[in-house]
PDB file of C-alpha atoms in Angstrom:
ATOM      1  CA  VAL A 776      -0.967   6.195  17.332  1.00  0.00           C
ATOM      2  CA  CYS A 777      -2.262   2.775  16.346  1.00  0.00           C
ATOM      3  CA  MET A 778      -2.839   1.975  12.680  1.00  0.00           C
ATOM      4  CA  THR A 779      -4.986  -0.896  11.423  1.00  0.00           C
ATOM      5  CA  VAL A 780      -4.675  -2.627   8.040  1.00  0.00           C
ATOM      6  CA  LEU A 781      -6.408  -5.737   6.720  1.00  0.00           C
ATOM      7  CA  ASN A 782      -3.292  -7.120   5.024  1.00  0.00           C
ATOM      8  CA  ASP A 783       0.025  -8.611   6.156  1.00  0.00           C
ATOM      9  CA  PHE A 784       1.881  -5.287   5.939  1.00  0.00           C
ATOM     10  CA  THR A 785       4.700  -6.419   3.686  1.00  0.00           C
ATOM     11  CA  HIS A 786       4.162  -4.195   0.621  1.00  0.00           C
ATOM     12  CA  ASP A 787       1.980  -1.380   1.963  1.00  0.00           C
ATOM     13  CA  SER A 788       4.290   1.532   1.177  1.00  0.00           C
ATOM     14  CA  ARG A 789       1.689   4.257   1.792  1.00  0.00           C
ATOM     15  CA  VAL A 790       1.018   3.064   5.335  1.00  0.00           C
ATOM     16  CA  LEU A 791       4.744   2.784   6.053  1.00  0.00           C
ATOM     17  CA  ARG A 792       5.421   6.321   4.763  1.00  0.00           C
ATOM     18  CA  GLU A 793       2.642   7.763   6.928  1.00  0.00           C
ATOM     19  CA  ALA A 794       3.856   5.800   9.960  1.00  0.00           C
ATOM     20  CA  LYS A 795       7.427   7.039   9.416  1.00  0.00           C
ATOM     21  CA  ALA A 796       6.202  10.639   9.124  1.00  0.00           C
ATOM     22  CA  LEU A 797       4.361  10.306  12.444  1.00  0.00           C
ATOM     23  CA  GLN A 798       7.351   8.618  14.070  1.00  0.00           C
ATOM     24  CA  GLN A 799       9.625  11.455  12.927  1.00  0.00           C
ATOM     25  CA  SER A 800       7.137  13.943  14.420  1.00  0.00           C
ATOM     26  CA  GLY A 801       7.473  12.370  17.863  1.00  0.00           C
ATOM     27  CA  TYR A 802       4.655   9.812  17.926  1.00  0.00           C
ATOM     28  CA  GLN A 803       5.054   6.145  18.830  1.00  0.00           C
ATOM     29  CA  VAL A 804       3.310   4.144  16.111  1.00  0.00           C
ATOM     30  CA  PHE A 805       1.836   0.650  16.330  1.00  0.00           C
ATOM     31  CA  ILE A 806       0.571  -1.134  13.200  1.00  0.00           C
ATOM     32  CA  PHE A 807      -1.880  -4.032  13.547  1.00  0.00           C
ATOM     33  CA  ALA A 808      -1.967  -6.330  10.517  1.00  0.00           C
ATOM     34  CA  LEU A 809      -2.780  -9.927   9.516  1.00  0.00           C
ATOM     35  CA  PHE A 810      -0.363 -12.762  10.222  1.00  0.00           C
ATOM     36  CA  GLU A 811       0.780 -14.935   7.305  1.00  0.00           C
ATOM     37  CA  PRO A 812       3.022 -18.027   7.574  1.00  0.00           C
ATOM     38  CA  GLY A 813       6.691 -17.120   7.233  1.00  0.00           C
ATOM     39  CA  LEU A 814       6.250 -13.635   8.680  1.00  0.00           C
ATOM     40  CA  LYS A 815       7.070 -12.436  12.185  1.00  0.00           C
ATOM     41  CA  GLU A 816       4.143 -11.953  14.534  1.00  0.00           C
ATOM     42  CA  LYS A 817       5.954  -9.004  16.118  1.00  0.00           C
ATOM     43  CA  GLU A 818       8.721  -6.862  14.654  1.00  0.00           C
ATOM     44  CA  THR A 819      10.055  -3.311  14.740  1.00  0.00           C
ATOM     45  CA  ILE A 820      10.582  -1.419  11.471  1.00  0.00           C
ATOM     46  CA  GLU A 821      12.364   1.929  11.901  1.00  0.00           C
ATOM     47  CA  ASN A 822      11.048   2.166  15.502  1.00  0.00           C
ATOM     48  CA  ILE A 823       7.497   1.361  14.319  1.00  0.00           C
ATOM     49  CA  LYS A 824       5.968  -1.568  16.216  1.00  0.00           C
ATOM     50  CA  VAL A 825       4.266  -4.076  13.916  1.00  0.00           C
ATOM     51  CA  VAL A 826       1.905  -6.678  15.406  1.00  0.00           C
ATOM     52  CA  ARG A 827       0.456  -9.320  13.079  1.00  0.00           C
ATOM     53  CA  ILE A 828      -2.719 -10.956  14.341  1.00  0.00           C
ATOM     54  CA  HIS A 829      -2.898 -14.745  14.133  1.00  0.00           C
ATOM     55  CA  LEU A 830      -6.440 -15.817  13.177  1.00  0.00           C
ATOM     56  CA  LYS A 831      -7.581 -19.262  14.352  1.00  0.00           C
ATOM     57  CA  THR A 832     -10.793 -19.010  12.336  1.00  0.00           C
ATOM     58  CA  ARG A 833      -8.823 -18.578   9.097  1.00  0.00           C
ATOM     59  CA  LYS A 834      -7.714 -22.222   9.005  1.00  0.00           C
ATOM     60  CA  ILE A 835     -11.171 -23.501   9.939  1.00  0.00           C
ATOM     61  CA  LEU A 836     -12.921 -21.378   7.311  1.00  0.00           C
ATOM     62  CA  GLU A 837     -10.246 -21.220   4.588  1.00  0.00           C
ATOM     63  CA  LYS A 838     -12.356 -23.238   2.124  1.00  0.00           C
ATOM     64  CA  THR A 839     -15.426 -21.047   2.601  1.00  0.00           C
ATOM     65  CA  ASN A 840     -16.290 -17.442   1.822  1.00  0.00           C
ATOM     66  CA  ILE A 841     -17.311 -16.627   5.397  1.00  0.00           C
ATOM     67  CA  ARG A 842     -14.984 -13.632   5.688  1.00  0.00           C
ATOM     68  CA  PHE A 843     -17.153 -11.944   8.313  1.00  0.00           C
ATOM     69  CA  ILE A 844     -16.266 -14.399  11.106  1.00  0.00           C
ATOM     70  CA  ARG A 845     -12.549 -13.981  10.426  1.00  0.00           C
ATOM     71  CA  PHE A 846     -12.982 -10.208  10.561  1.00  0.00           C
ATOM     72  CA  ILE A 847     -14.778 -10.435  13.920  1.00  0.00           C
ATOM     73  CA  GLU A 848     -11.827 -12.362  15.380  1.00  0.00           C
ATOM     74  CA  PHE A 849      -9.362  -9.829  13.937  1.00  0.00           C
ATOM     75  CA  MET A 850     -11.409  -6.928  15.303  1.00  0.00           C
ATOM     76  CA  MET A 851     -11.706  -8.374  18.817  1.00  0.00           C
ATOM     77  CA  LYS A 852      -7.975  -9.125  19.040  1.00  0.00           C
ATOM     78  CA  VAL A 853      -6.999  -5.677  17.773  1.00  0.00           C
ATOM     79  CA  LEU A 854      -9.350  -4.017  20.268  1.00  0.00           C
ATOM     80  CA  ILE A 855      -7.695  -5.973  23.105  1.00  0.00           C
ATOM     81  CA  HIS A 856      -4.297  -4.643  21.958  1.00  0.00           C
ATOM     82  CA  ILE A 857      -5.696  -1.102  21.676  1.00  0.00           C
ATOM     83  CA  LYS A 858      -7.026  -1.249  25.229  1.00  0.00           C
ATOM     84  CA  ARG A 859      -3.623  -2.454  26.431  1.00  0.00           C
ATOM     85  CA  ILE A 860      -1.535   0.289  24.757  1.00  0.00           C
ATOM     86  CA  ASP A 861      -4.112   3.082  25.289  1.00  0.00           C
ATOM     87  CA  PRO A 862      -3.364   5.149  22.130  1.00  0.00           C
ATOM     88  CA  PHE A 863      -4.415   8.742  21.513  1.00  0.00           C
ATOM     89  CA  VAL A 864      -5.374   8.068  17.875  1.00  0.00           C
ATOM     90  CA  CYS A 865      -6.718   5.068  15.969  1.00  0.00           C
ATOM     91  CA  HIS A 866      -5.808   5.498  12.287  1.00  0.00           C
ATOM     92  CA  CYS A 867      -7.859   3.160  10.045  1.00  0.00           C
ATOM     93  CA  HIS A 868      -6.602   2.403   6.552  1.00  0.00           C
ATOM     94  CA  ASP A 869      -9.440   1.649   4.104  1.00  0.00           C
ATOM     95  CA  PHE A 870     -13.060   1.069   5.026  1.00  0.00           C
ATOM     96  CA  ASN A 871     -12.563  -2.558   6.078  1.00  0.00           C
ATOM     97  CA  THR A 872     -10.891  -1.479   9.347  1.00  0.00           C
ATOM     98  CA  LEU A 873     -13.118   1.542  10.031  1.00  0.00           C
ATOM     99  CA  PRO A 874     -15.511  -0.444  12.313  1.00  0.00           C
ATOM    100  CA  ILE A 875     -12.501  -1.206  14.554  1.00  0.00           C
ATOM    101  CA  GLY A 876     -11.686   2.500  14.799  1.00  0.00           C
ATOM    102  CA  TYR A 877     -15.313   3.377  15.549  1.00  0.00           C
ATOM    103  CA  LEU A 878     -15.488   0.853  18.403  1.00  0.00           C
ATOM    104  CA  SER A 879     -12.120   2.077  19.694  1.00  0.00           C
ATOM    105  CA  LYS A 880     -13.489   5.627  19.776  1.00  0.00           C
ATOM    106  CA  LYS A 881     -16.656   4.560  21.604  1.00  0.00           C
ATOM    107  CA  LEU A 882     -14.962   2.206  24.064  1.00  0.00           C
ATOM    108  CA  PHE A 883     -11.584   3.844  24.684  1.00  0.00           C
ATOM    109  CA  LYS A 884     -12.174   7.493  23.674  1.00  0.00           C
ATOM    110  CA  THR A 885      -9.481   7.475  20.968  1.00  0.00           C
ATOM    111  CA  LYS A 886      -9.498   9.982  18.124  1.00  0.00           C
ATOM    112  CA  LEU A 887     -10.608   8.337  14.866  1.00  0.00           C
ATOM    113  CA  ILE A 888      -8.909   8.924  11.515  1.00  0.00           C
ATOM    114  CA  TYR A 889     -10.246   7.295   8.349  1.00  0.00           C
ATOM    115  CA  ASP A 890      -7.676   6.985   5.574  1.00  0.00           C
ATOM    116  CA  SER A 891      -9.534   6.237   2.333  1.00  0.00           C
ATOM    117  CA  HIS A 892      -6.917   4.906  -0.119  1.00  0.00           C
ATOM    118  CA  GLU A 893      -9.482   4.690  -2.916  1.00  0.00           C
ATOM    119  CA  LEU A 894     -13.015   5.837  -3.652  1.00  0.00           C
ATOM    120  CA  GLU A 895     -14.490   2.974  -1.645  1.00  0.00           C
ATOM    121  CA  SER A 896     -18.024   3.175  -3.046  1.00  0.00           C
ATOM    122  CA  HIS A 897     -16.717   2.539  -6.586  1.00  0.00           C
ATOM    123  CA  LYS A 898     -13.775   0.267  -5.876  1.00  0.00           C
ATOM    124  CA  ALA A 899     -12.972  -2.824  -7.952  1.00  0.00           C
ATOM    125  CA  SER A 900     -13.433  -5.854  -5.714  1.00  0.00           C
ATOM    126  CA  GLY A 901     -11.719  -8.895  -7.151  1.00  0.00           C
ATOM    127  CA  GLU A 902     -12.517 -11.542  -9.744  1.00  0.00           C
ATOM    128  CA  LYS A 903     -16.308 -11.401  -9.433  1.00  0.00           C
ATOM    129  CA  LYS A 904     -18.690  -8.546  -8.788  1.00  0.00           C
ATOM    130  CA  ASP A 905     -20.131  -8.545  -5.276  1.00  0.00           C
ATOM    131  CA  PRO A 906     -23.899  -9.154  -5.005  1.00  0.00           C
ATOM    132  CA  TYR A 907     -26.060  -6.043  -4.921  1.00  0.00           C
ATOM    133  CA  TRP A 908     -27.124  -6.469  -1.272  1.00  0.00           C
ATOM    134  CA  PHE A 909     -23.480  -6.670  -0.154  1.00  0.00           C
ATOM    135  CA  THR A 910     -22.518  -3.545  -2.135  1.00  0.00           C
ATOM    136  CA  TRP A 911     -25.543  -1.684  -0.723  1.00  0.00           C
ATOM    137  CA  LEU A 912     -24.733  -2.689   2.878  1.00  0.00           C
ATOM    138  CA  HIS A 913     -21.064  -1.818   2.409  1.00  0.00           C
ATOM    139  CA  ARG A 914     -21.955   1.666   1.109  1.00  0.00           C
ATOM    140  CA  LYS A 915     -24.530   2.224   3.861  1.00  0.00           C
ATOM    141  CA  MET A 916     -22.027   1.339   6.590  1.00  0.00           C
ATOM    142  CA  GLU A 917     -19.377   3.650   5.140  1.00  0.00           C
ATOM    143  CA  HIS A 918     -21.942   6.473   4.854  1.00  0.00           C
ATOM    144  CA  ILE A 919     -22.792   6.094   8.558  1.00  0.00           C
ATOM    145  CA  LEU A 920     -19.307   5.503   9.982  1.00  0.00           C
ATOM    146  CA  ILE A 921     -17.535   8.193   7.956  1.00  0.00           C
ATOM    147  CA  LYS A 922     -19.604  10.777   9.829  1.00  0.00           C
ATOM    148  CA  LYS A 923     -18.263   9.463  13.161  1.00  0.00           C
ATOM    149  CA  THR A 924     -14.628  10.202  12.276  1.00  0.00           C
ATOM    150  CA  ASP A 925     -12.554  13.088  13.630  1.00  0.00           C
ATOM    151  CA  TYR A 926     -10.567  13.472  10.420  1.00  0.00           C
ATOM    152  CA  ILE A 927     -10.646  11.925   6.954  1.00  0.00           C
ATOM    153  CA  ILE A 928      -7.583  11.481   4.739  1.00  0.00           C
ATOM    154  CA  THR A 929      -7.658  10.526   1.082  1.00  0.00           C
ATOM    155  CA  VAL A 930      -5.297  10.334  -1.891  1.00  0.00           C
ATOM    156  CA  GLY A 931      -6.528  13.043  -4.259  1.00  0.00           C
ATOM    157  CA  ASP A 932      -8.675  16.149  -4.688  1.00  0.00           C
ATOM    158  CA  LEU A 933     -11.305  14.469  -6.890  1.00  0.00           C
ATOM    159  CA  ILE A 934     -12.014  11.789  -4.261  1.00  0.00           C
ATOM    160  CA  ALA A 935     -12.021  14.419  -1.498  1.00  0.00           C
ATOM    161  CA  ASP A 936     -14.606  16.500  -3.393  1.00  0.00           C
ATOM    162  CA  HIS A 937     -16.710  13.402  -4.135  1.00  0.00           C
ATOM    163  CA  LEU A 938     -16.789  12.377  -0.439  1.00  0.00           C
ATOM    164  CA  VAL A 939     -17.957  15.868   0.540  1.00  0.00           C
ATOM    165  CA  LYS A 940     -20.797  15.689  -1.975  1.00  0.00           C
ATOM    166  CA  GLN A 941     -21.635  12.016  -1.357  1.00  0.00           C
ATOM    167  CA  ASP A 942     -21.483  11.879   2.446  1.00  0.00           C
ATOM    168  CA  LYS A 943     -21.890  15.535   3.510  1.00  0.00           C
ATOM    169  CA  VAL A 944     -18.644  15.523   5.506  1.00  0.00           C
ATOM    170  CA  LYS A 945     -15.958  18.128   6.084  1.00  0.00           C
ATOM    171  CA  ARG A 946     -13.496  18.100   3.186  1.00  0.00           C
ATOM    172  CA  PRO A 947     -10.876  15.355   3.720  1.00  0.00           C
ATOM    173  CA  ILE A 948      -7.182  16.149   4.029  1.00  0.00           C
ATOM    174  CA  VAL A 949      -5.369  15.111   0.841  1.00  0.00           C
ATOM    175  CA  ILE A 950      -2.131  13.164   1.231  1.00  0.00           C
ATOM    176  CA  ARG A 951      -1.107  12.036  -2.233  1.00  0.00           C
ATOM    177  CA  ASN A 952       0.256   8.549  -2.764  1.00  0.00           C
ATOM    178  CA  ILE A 953       3.740   9.513  -3.959  1.00  0.00           C
ATOM    179  CA  GLU A 954       6.965   7.583  -3.476  1.00  0.00           C
ATOM    180  CA  GLU A 955       9.769   8.958  -1.366  1.00  0.00           C
ATOM    181  CA  GLU A 956      12.555  10.676  -3.288  1.00  0.00           C
ATOM    182  CA  PRO A 957      14.628   7.852  -4.770  1.00  0.00           C
ATOM    183  CA  THR A 958      18.349   7.495  -4.279  1.00  0.00           C
ATOM    184  CA  ARG A 959      20.532   8.346  -7.279  1.00  0.00           C
ATOM    185  CA  LEU A 960      20.322   5.657  -9.941  1.00  0.00           C
ATOM    186  CA  ASP A 961      22.578   4.810 -12.842  1.00  0.00           C
ATOM    187  CA  TYR A 962      19.993   5.267 -15.587  1.00  0.00           C
ATOM    188  CA  LYS A 963      22.358   4.143 -18.356  1.00  0.00           C
ATOM    189  CA  LYS A 964      22.796   0.807 -16.590  1.00  0.00           C
ATOM    190  CA  LEU A 965      19.038   0.507 -16.061  1.00  0.00           C
ATOM    191  CA  ARG A 966      18.306   1.190 -19.725  1.00  0.00           C
ATOM    192  CA  LYS A 967      20.617  -1.653 -20.723  1.00  0.00           C
ATOM    193  CA  LYS A 968      18.307  -4.068 -18.879  1.00  0.00           C
ATOM    194  CA  HIS A 969      15.081  -2.599 -20.327  1.00  0.00           C
ATOM    195  CA  PHE A 970      13.137  -5.762 -19.368  1.00  0.00           C
ATOM    196  CA  GLY A 971      15.224  -7.742 -21.861  1.00  0.00           C
ATOM    197  CA  PHE A 972      14.016  -5.730 -24.872  1.00  0.00           C
ATOM    198  CA  GLY A 973      16.172  -3.584 -27.139  1.00  0.00           C
ATOM    199  CA  GLN A 974      16.463   0.183 -26.728  1.00  0.00           C
ATOM    200  CA  ASN A 975      14.292   0.779 -29.798  1.00  0.00           C
ATOM    201  CA  TYR A 976      11.255  -0.475 -27.861  1.00  0.00           C
ATOM    202  CA  LYS A 977       8.977   1.773 -25.814  1.00  0.00           C
ATOM    203  CA  ILE A 978       7.518   0.235 -22.646  1.00  0.00           C
ATOM    204  CA  ILE A 979       4.092   0.604 -21.022  1.00  0.00           C
ATOM    205  CA  ILE A 980       4.040  -0.651 -17.411  1.00  0.00           C
ATOM    206  CA  ASN A 981       0.951  -1.670 -15.444  1.00  0.00           C
ATOM    207  CA  GLN A 982       1.749  -2.384 -11.799  1.00  0.00           C
ATOM    208  CA  GLY A 983      -0.801  -3.885  -9.390  1.00  0.00           C
ATOM    209  CA  GLY A 984      -3.168  -6.768  -8.741  1.00  0.00           C
ATOM    210  CA  MET A 985      -4.197  -8.831 -11.765  1.00  0.00           C
ATOM    211  CA  GLN A 986      -7.960  -8.744 -11.242  1.00  0.00           C
ATOM    212  CA  LYS A 987     -11.092  -7.856 -13.157  1.00  0.00           C
ATOM    213  CA  TRP A 988     -12.460  -4.300 -13.274  1.00  0.00           C
ATOM    214  CA  ARG A 989      -8.947  -2.775 -13.432  1.00  0.00           C
ATOM    215  CA  GLY A 990      -8.807  -2.189 -17.181  1.00  0.00           C
ATOM    216  CA  ILE A 991      -6.044  -4.738 -17.855  1.00  0.00           C
ATOM    217  CA  GLU A 992      -8.125  -6.600 -20.454  1.00  0.00           C
ATOM    218  CA  ALA A 993      -8.615  -3.338 -22.374  1.00  0.00           C
ATOM    219  CA  LEU A 994      -4.906  -2.542 -22.071  1.00  0.00           C
ATOM    220  CA  ILE A 995      -3.968  -5.877 -23.651  1.00  0.00           C
ATOM    221  CA  GLU A 996      -6.538  -5.381 -26.424  1.00  0.00           C
ATOM    222  CA  ALA A 997      -5.258  -1.841 -27.085  1.00  0.00           C
ATOM    223  CA  LEU A 998      -1.766  -3.178 -27.794  1.00  0.00           C
ATOM    224  CA  LYS A 999      -3.096  -4.525 -31.135  1.00  0.00           C
ATOM    225  CA  PHE A1000      -3.573  -0.961 -32.369  1.00  0.00           C
ATOM    226  CA  LEU A1001      -0.189   0.394 -31.283  1.00  0.00           C
ATOM    227  CA  ASP A1002       3.111   0.390 -33.143  1.00  0.00           C
ATOM    228  CA  LYS A1003       5.066  -2.859 -33.000  1.00  0.00           C
ATOM    229  CA  ASN A1004       7.901  -1.194 -31.057  1.00  0.00           C
ATOM    230  CA  ILE A1005       5.561  -0.573 -28.095  1.00  0.00           C
ATOM    231  CA  ILE A1006       5.446  -3.384 -25.535  1.00  0.00           C
ATOM    232  CA  LEU A1007       3.413  -4.000 -22.372  1.00  0.00           C
ATOM    233  CA  VAL A1008       4.855  -5.119 -19.039  1.00  0.00           C
ATOM    234  CA  LEU A1009       2.444  -6.292 -16.315  1.00  0.00           C
ATOM    235  CA  ILE A1010       4.068  -6.248 -12.879  1.00  0.00           C
ATOM    236  CA  GLY A1011       2.198  -8.026 -10.084  1.00  0.00           C
ATOM    237  CA  ASP A1012       0.131 -11.129  -9.431  1.00  0.00           C
ATOM    238  CA  GLY A1013      -3.470 -12.146  -8.980  1.00  0.00           C
ATOM    239  CA  PRO A1014      -6.236 -14.624  -9.832  1.00  0.00           C
ATOM    240  CA  LEU A1015      -6.375 -13.661 -13.529  1.00  0.00           C
ATOM    241  CA  LYS A1016      -2.653 -13.813 -14.331  1.00  0.00           C
ATOM    242  CA  LYS A1017      -2.976 -17.062 -16.331  1.00  0.00           C
ATOM    243  CA  GLU A1018      -6.057 -15.747 -18.146  1.00  0.00           C
ATOM    244  CA  PHE A1019      -4.191 -12.605 -19.220  1.00  0.00           C
ATOM    245  CA  GLU A1020      -1.290 -14.722 -20.486  1.00  0.00           C
ATOM    246  CA  LYS A1021      -3.713 -16.843 -22.543  1.00  0.00           C
ATOM    247  CA  ARG A1022      -5.408 -13.716 -23.881  1.00  0.00           C
ATOM    248  CA  ALA A1023      -2.072 -12.292 -25.034  1.00  0.00           C
ATOM    249  CA  LYS A1024      -1.240 -15.558 -26.864  1.00  0.00           C
ATOM    250  CA  LYS A1025      -4.682 -15.725 -28.486  1.00  0.00           C
ATOM    251  CA  LEU A1026      -4.207 -12.190 -29.853  1.00  0.00           C
ATOM    252  CA  ASN A1027      -0.681 -13.096 -30.963  1.00  0.00           C
ATOM    253  CA  LEU A1028       0.731 -10.432 -28.615  1.00  0.00           C
ATOM    254  CA  HIS A1029       2.714 -12.675 -26.266  1.00  0.00           C
ATOM    255  CA  GLU A1030       6.040 -11.541 -27.814  1.00  0.00           C
ATOM    256  CA  ARG A1031       5.128  -7.982 -26.860  1.00  0.00           C
TER     257      ARG A1031
END
């Protein structure tokens, strides 16, 4: 099985859990990801082979928004690897790698699995809204390619039902995005830390990318209307981190 992701595969826990499940079921799994400085181009994680693709066009085009050319290079290099290892299945995580899986199916007769981590047609896409033509093209391509898959996986029943209605496909298999069972923790010791706040405080945690369209602005605003012993912890990073910090100070909520 080869899996494709358009990230550097350092914090993608869902992909790792699925790869481990396949590995434990007797499959050899390869994961093709993006190379970032400081990471290994090739490594083995729990018998899973990880190959990070070095993009020459990235450096040339880093100051532009021409993402398409970088994707073409990534796609061509992954397809060369796929031809070399001759997998039975190409498992594509998110829509942005689905074209690779489609070409793999056409060229090398691999089975094609589309793993939709979110409802792609309504996904938040960064600091600025994409132009209408780009959103339309994106949706049109997903609508066409999703019908070429052998199986579809998604994270919840509501998205599965929506894809059936939206794209007229067989109902996707639902694999929920749930952490592995944690090891035993000393909860008393953890509560002492409590993010540096006293035990009389209640904590709301938001974990993820600090971008627009994710409801973080509303979450900060809502804190004004909650009891003073309720605090908000934002875990993550992103282009709007500084803006959120300024917003909290402006609303006199930075201590919370």
